[in-house]
CSV table of C-alpha atoms in Angstrom, one decimal:
chain,number,residue,atom,x,y,z
A,1,MET,CA,0.0,0.0,0.0
A,2,LYS,CA,1.4,3.4,-1.0
A,3,LYS,CA,2.2,5.7,1.8
A,4,GLN,CA,0.1,8.9,1.8
A,5,ILE,CA,2.2,12.0,1.6
A,6,SER,CA,1.3,14.7,4.1
A,7,ASN,CA,2.5,18.2,4.5
A,8,LEU,CA,4.8,17.0,7.3
A,9,ASP,CA,6.8,15.0,4.7
A,10,LYS,CA,7.5,18.2,2.8
A,11,LEU,CA,8.9,20.1,5.8
A,12,THR,CA,12.5,21.1,6.1
A,13,LEU,CA,14.5,22.2,9.2
A,14,SER,CA,13.5,25.8,8.6
A,15,ASN,CA,9.9,25.0,9.6
A,16,ASP,CA,9.1,25.9,13.2
A,17,PHE,CA,7.4,22.6,14.0
A,18,LEU,CA,10.2,20.5,12.7
A,19,PHE,CA,12.9,22.7,14.1
A,20,LYS,CA,11.3,22.4,17.6
A,21,HIS,CA,11.2,18.6,17.3
A,22,VAL,CA,14.8,18.3,16.1
A,23,MET,CA,16.0,20.6,18.9
A,24,LEU,CA,14.2,18.4,21.4
A,25,ARG,CA,16.9,15.8,20.6
A,26,LYS,CA,19.3,16.5,23.4
A,27,ARG,CA,22.4,15.3,21.7
A,28,ILE,CA,21.8,17.5,18.7
A,29,CYS,CA,20.8,20.6,20.6
A,30,LYS,CA,23.6,20.3,23.1
A,31,HIS,CA,26.2,19.9,20.3
A,32,ILE,CA,24.9,23.1,18.6
A,33,LEU,CA,25.3,25.1,21.8
A,34,GLU,CA,28.8,23.6,22.4
A,35,GLU,CA,29.8,24.5,18.9
A,36,LEU,CA,28.4,28.0,19.1
A,37,PHE,CA,30.0,28.9,22.4
A,38,HIS,CA,33.2,26.8,22.0
A,39,THR,CA,32.7,25.1,25.3
A,40,LYS,CA,31.7,21.7,26.7
A,41,ILE,CA,28.3,21.5,28.4
A,42,ALA,CA,27.7,18.7,30.8
A,43,ASP,CA,23.9,18.6,30.4
A,44,ILE,CA,20.9,20.6,29.3
A,45,THR,CA,17.4,20.6,30.6
A,46,TYR,CA,14.3,21.5,28.6
A,47,LEU,CA,12.3,24.1,30.4
A,48,GLU,CA,9.5,24.3,27.9
A,49,ALA,CA,9.1,23.6,24.2
A,50,GLU,CA,6.8,25.9,22.2
A,51,GLN,CA,5.9,27.7,25.4
A,52,THR,CA,3.5,30.6,25.4
A,53,LEU,CA,4.4,33.3,28.0
A,54,ASP,CA,1.5,35.5,29.2
A,55,VAL,CA,3.0,37.2,32.2
A,56,TYR,CA,0.0,39.4,32.6
A,57,PRO,CA,-3.6,38.6,31.5
A,58,ASP,CA,-3.8,41.6,29.2
A,59,SER,CA,-0.2,41.5,27.9
A,60,HIS,CA,0.9,40.4,24.5
A,61,GLY,CA,1.9,36.7,24.7
A,62,ILE,CA,5.0,35.3,23.0
A,63,ARG,CA,5.4,31.7,21.7
A,64,LEU,CA,8.8,30.3,22.3
A,65,ASP,CA,10.1,27.5,20.1
A,66,VAL,CA,12.7,25.9,22.5
A,67,ARG,CA,13.8,27.0,25.9
A,68,ILE,CA,16.7,25.4,27.6
A,69,ALA,CA,19.0,25.6,30.7
A,70,ASP,CA,22.4,24.1,30.9
A,71,ASP,CA,24.2,22.7,34.0
A,72,THR,CA,25.4,26.2,34.9
A,73,ASP,CA,21.9,27.6,34.9
A,74,THR,CA,22.5,29.6,31.7
A,75,HIS,CA,19.2,29.9,29.8
A,76,TYR,CA,18.9,29.6,26.0
A,77,ASN,CA,15.9,30.4,23.8
A,78,LEU,CA,16.3,29.0,20.3
A,79,GLU,CA,14.1,30.4,17.5
A,80,MET,CA,13.8,29.7,13.8
A,81,GLN,CA,13.1,32.9,11.7
A,82,VAL,CA,12.4,32.3,8.0
A,83,LYS,CA,11.1,35.8,7.1
A,84,ASN,CA,11.9,39.3,8.1
A,85,PRO,CA,8.6,40.4,9.7
A,86,VAL,CA,7.3,44.0,9.0
A,87,SER,CA,4.7,45.8,11.1
A,88,ARG,CA,1.6,47.5,9.7
A,89,THR,CA,3.5,50.8,9.8
A,90,GLY,CA,6.3,49.3,7.7
A,91,GLU,CA,8.9,49.0,10.4
A,92,PHE,CA,11.0,45.8,10.8
A,93,GLN,CA,9.8,44.0,14.0
A,94,LEU,CA,12.7,41.8,14.9
A,95,PRO,CA,14.8,44.3,17.0
A,96,LYS,CA,11.8,45.3,19.3
A,97,ARG,CA,10.6,41.7,19.3
A,98,THR,CA,13.9,40.7,20.9
A,99,ARG,CA,13.5,43.4,23.5
A,100,TYR,CA,10.1,42.2,24.4
A,101,TYR,CA,11.2,38.5,24.5
A,102,GLN,CA,14.0,39.4,26.9
A,103,ALA,CA,11.6,41.4,29.2
A,104,MET,CA,9.0,38.5,29.2
A,105,LEU,CA,11.7,35.9,29.9
A,106,ASP,CA,13.1,37.9,32.8
A,107,THR,CA,9.7,38.6,34.3
A,108,ASP,CA,8.8,34.9,34.0
A,109,MET,CA,12.1,33.8,35.5
A,110,LEU,CA,12.1,36.1,38.6
A,111,GLN,CA,9.4,35.1,41.1
A,112,LYS,CA,7.9,37.5,43.7
A,113,GLY,CA,10.3,38.1,46.5
A,114,GLN,CA,13.5,37.0,44.6
A,115,ASP,CA,16.5,39.3,44.2
A,116,TYR,CA,17.6,40.5,40.8
A,117,ASP,CA,20.9,38.6,41.1
A,118,GLU,CA,18.8,35.4,40.8
A,119,LEU,CA,18.2,36.2,37.2
A,120,SER,CA,20.0,33.6,35.1
A,121,PRO,CA,22.3,34.5,32.2
A,122,THR,CA,20.3,34.3,29.0
A,123,TYR,CA,20.9,34.0,25.3
A,124,ILE,CA,18.1,34.6,22.8
A,125,ILE,CA,19.2,32.9,19.6
A,126,PHE,CA,17.6,33.5,16.2
A,127,PHE,CA,18.4,31.2,13.3
A,128,CYS,CA,17.7,33.7,10.4
A,129,LEU,CA,17.4,32.7,6.7
A,130,PHE,CA,18.2,36.3,5.8
A,131,ASP,CA,20.8,38.9,6.7
A,132,PHE,CA,18.9,41.4,8.8
A,133,PHE,CA,21.9,43.7,9.2
A,134,LYS,CA,23.3,43.3,5.7
A,135,ASP,CA,26.9,43.0,6.8
A,136,SER,CA,27.4,39.3,5.8
A,137,GLN,CA,28.4,38.3,9.4
A,138,ARG,CA,27.6,34.7,10.2
A,139,ILE,CA,26.8,35.6,13.8
A,140,TYR,CA,25.7,39.0,15.2
A,141,THR,CA,25.9,39.1,19.0
A,142,PHE,CA,24.5,42.0,20.9
A,143,LYS,CA,25.2,43.0,24.5
A,144,ARG,CA,24.7,46.4,26.2
A,145,ARG,CA,27.7,48.7,26.2
A,146,CYS,CA,28.4,52.3,27.2
A,147,LEU,CA,28.2,54.6,24.2
A,148,GLU,CA,30.8,56.9,25.7
A,149,ASN,CA,33.3,54.1,26.2
A,150,MET,CA,32.5,50.9,24.3
A,151,GLU,CA,34.9,48.9,26.5
A,152,ILE,CA,32.5,49.3,29.4
A,153,GLU,CA,29.8,46.5,29.3
A,154,LEU,CA,26.6,46.5,31.3
A,155,ALA,CA,27.0,43.1,33.0
A,156,ASP,CA,23.4,42.1,32.9
A,157,GLU,CA,24.3,38.7,31.5
A,158,ALA,CA,21.8,39.0,28.7
A,159,ALA,CA,22.7,38.6,25.0
A,160,ILE,CA,20.8,38.5,21.7
A,161,MET,CA,22.4,36.4,18.9
A,162,PHE,CA,21.3,36.4,15.2
A,163,LEU,CA,22.7,33.4,13.3
A,164,ASN,CA,22.8,34.5,9.6
A,165,THR,CA,22.7,31.2,7.6
A,166,LEU,CA,23.7,33.2,4.5
A,167,GLY,CA,26.7,34.8,6.2
A,168,THR,CA,30.3,34.8,4.8
A,169,LYS,CA,32.2,36.8,7.4
A,170,GLY,CA,33.4,35.6,10.9
A,171,ASP,CA,34.5,32.2,12.1
A,172,VAL,CA,32.1,29.4,13.0
A,173,SER,CA,32.9,25.8,13.6
A,174,PRO,CA,32.7,23.4,10.6
A,175,ASP,CA,29.6,21.8,12.1
A,176,ILE,CA,27.8,25.1,12.5
A,177,GLN,CA,28.6,26.0,8.9
A,178,SER,CA,27.4,22.7,7.7
A,179,LEU,CA,24.2,23.3,9.7
A,180,PHE,CA,23.7,26.7,8.0
A,181,ASP,CA,24.2,25.0,4.6
A,182,TYR,CA,21.7,22.3,5.5
A,183,ILE,CA,19.1,24.9,6.6
A,184,ASN,CA,19.6,26.8,3.3
A,185,SER,CA,19.7,24.0,0.8
A,186,ASN,CA,18.7,20.8,2.7
A,187,THR,CA,22.1,19.4,1.6
A,188,VAL,CA,24.1,17.1,3.9
A,189,THR,CA,27.8,18.1,4.0
A,190,SER,CA,29.0,16.6,7.3
A,191,ASN,CA,28.5,13.8,9.7
A,192,PHE,CA,26.6,16.2,12.0
A,193,THR,CA,24.1,17.2,9.3
A,194,ARG,CA,23.8,13.5,8.4
A,195,GLU,CA,22.7,12.9,12.0
A,196,VAL,CA,20.2,15.8,11.7
A,197,ALA,CA,18.8,14.5,8.4
A,198,ASP,CA,18.4,11.0,9.8
A,199,THR,CA,16.7,12.4,12.9
A,200,ILE,CA,14.3,14.4,10.7
A,201,THR,CA,13.4,11.1,8.8
A,202,GLU,CA,12.8,9.4,12.1
A,203,ILE,CA,10.7,12.3,13.4
A,204,LYS,CA,8.5,12.3,10.2
A,205,ASN,CA,7.9,8.5,10.6
A,206,ASP,CA,6.8,8.8,14.2
A,207,LYS,CA,3.0,8.4,14.4
A,208,LYS,CA,2.7,10.6,17.5
A,209,VAL,CA,4.6,13.4,15.8
A,210,ARG,CA,2.4,13.0,12.7
A,211,ASP,CA,-0.8,13.2,14.8
A,212,SER,CA,0.7,16.2,16.7
A,213,TYR,CA,1.4,17.9,13.3
A,214,MET,CA,-2.2,17.5,12.3
A,215,THR,CA,-3.3,19.2,15.5
A,216,TYR,CA,-0.7,21.9,14.8
A,217,GLU,CA,-1.9,22.5,11.3
A,218,MET,CA,-5.5,22.9,12.5
A,219,ARG,CA,-4.4,25.3,15.2
A,220,MET,CA,-2.4,27.4,12.6
A,221,LYS,CA,-5.5,27.4,10.3
A,222,ASP,CA,-7.7,28.7,13.1
A,223,ILE,CA,-5.2,31.4,13.9
A,224,ARG,CA,-5.0,32.5,10.3
A,225,GLU,CA,-8.8,32.6,10.0
A,226,GLU,CA,-9.1,34.6,13.2
A,227,SER,CA,-6.5,37.0,12.0
A,228,LEU,CA,-8.3,37.3,8.6
A,229,ALA,CA,-11.7,37.9,10.4
A,230,GLU,CA,-10.1,40.5,12.7
A,231,GLY,CA,-8.7,42.3,9.6
A,232,GLU,CA,-12.0,42.2,7.9
A,233,THR,CA,-13.7,43.6,11.0
A,234,LYS,CA,-11.2,46.4,11.2
A,235,GLY,CA,-11.7,47.1,7.5
A,236,GLU,CA,-15.4,47.3,8.0
A,237,ALA,CA,-15.1,49.7,10.9
A,238,LYS,CA,-12.7,51.9,8.9
A,239,GLU,CA,-15.2,52.0,6.0
A,240,LYS,CA,-18.1,53.0,8.4
A,241,LEU,CA,-15.9,55.8,9.8
A,242,ARG,CA,-15.1,57.0,6.3
A,243,VAL,CA,-18.7,57.2,5.3
A,244,ALA,CA,-19.8,59.0,8.5
A,245,LYS,CA,-17.0,61.5,8.1
A,246,LEU,CA,-18.0,62.3,4.5
A,247,MET,CA,-21.7,62.7,5.4
A,248,LEU,CA,-20.8,65.0,8.4
A,249,ALA,CA,-18.5,67.1,6.2
A,250,LYS,CA,-21.3,67.7,3.7
A,251,GLY,CA,-23.4,69.0,6.5
A,252,CYS,CA,-26.7,68.1,4.8
A,253,TYR,CA,-27.6,64.9,6.5
A,254,SER,CA,-29.4,64.3,9.8
A,255,LEU,CA,-27.9,62.2,12.5
A,256,GLN,CA,-30.5,59.5,11.8
A,257,GLU,CA,-29.5,59.4,8.1
A,258,ILE,CA,-25.9,59.0,9.0
A,259,VAL,CA,-26.7,56.2,11.5
A,260,GLU,CA,-28.6,54.3,8.8
A,261,LEU,CA,-26.0,54.7,6.0
A,262,SER,CA,-22.8,54.3,8.0
A,263,GLY,CA,-23.9,51.7,10.5
A,264,LEU,CA,-22.4,53.7,13.4
A,265,SER,CA,-24.3,54.4,16.6
A,266,ILE,CA,-25.6,57.9,17.4
A,267,ASP,CA,-23.1,58.2,20.3
A,268,ASN,CA,-20.1,57.4,18.0
A,269,ILE,CA,-21.3,59.8,15.4
A,270,GLU,CA,-21.7,62.6,17.9
A,271,LYS,CA,-18.2,61.9,19.2
A,272,LEU,CA,-16.9,62.0,15.7
A,273,LYS,CA,-18.7,65.2,15.0
A,274,ASN,CA,-17.1,66.8,18.1
A,275,ASP,CA,-13.7,65.5,17.1
A,276,MET,CA,-14.0,67.0,13.6
A,277,HIS,CA,-15.2,70.3,15.1
A,278,ILE,CA,-12.1,70.4,17.4
A,279,GLU,CA,-9.8,69.7,14.4
A,280,THR,CA,-11.3,72.5,12.4
A,281,GLN,CA,-10.9,74.9,15.3
A,282,SER,CA,-7.2,74.0,15.9
């Protein structure tokens, strides 16, 4: 009987779902960290995989791909970033996203009554399939420094790292470079990426993972539909506001006529009328 091909079979390491499952293989994840930081790590512990942090009920939650602590209690957050996200205002989101990630991680880490020195060292690490800073560095590492004297570092033990898989400058270990090549082209060029490729095959053949991916796909579909519906709702509200403003500007329509044609309430129209009056006075 011919095996049915699912969307999971088509995925590569750059996919969030597959990336998370590969990083959950301790041997692979630990080796990547050791190669990045040129050190030996005795052991790593998975704090949460694909964890959503909502520190406050009304705060903007963040979904973390993989969150790890090593034997020295240094924390690592590993993220796969395929695209360079842009906000509705046209600004690139990645820099401020890292700022928010760090704040949420620290708030989640420090419990009530604990001292600040109990915050663990953290590394937020993005695997990027694009060169955000356009300097061709393989790795961009950011820590806080004094602008008046760049030799003075603010020792808050927090760092942001962008791993540019397209980079050509700066030294990385052969295994990290082979991992970059594998992410870019799905080409095996080392024993390490052979292990990664074999692990991916094993993951894709795991029934539990396949079932989990079906749930993941449905959840992503729901999120996309909710976002689309939200966008349509905002578009409708914007159109109602536009119609009401035009009718008010003409000055020949009653409030009831504007209510009927725009779909806005009388209270909203009266507020809009007052706002427009204030604008014309200023």
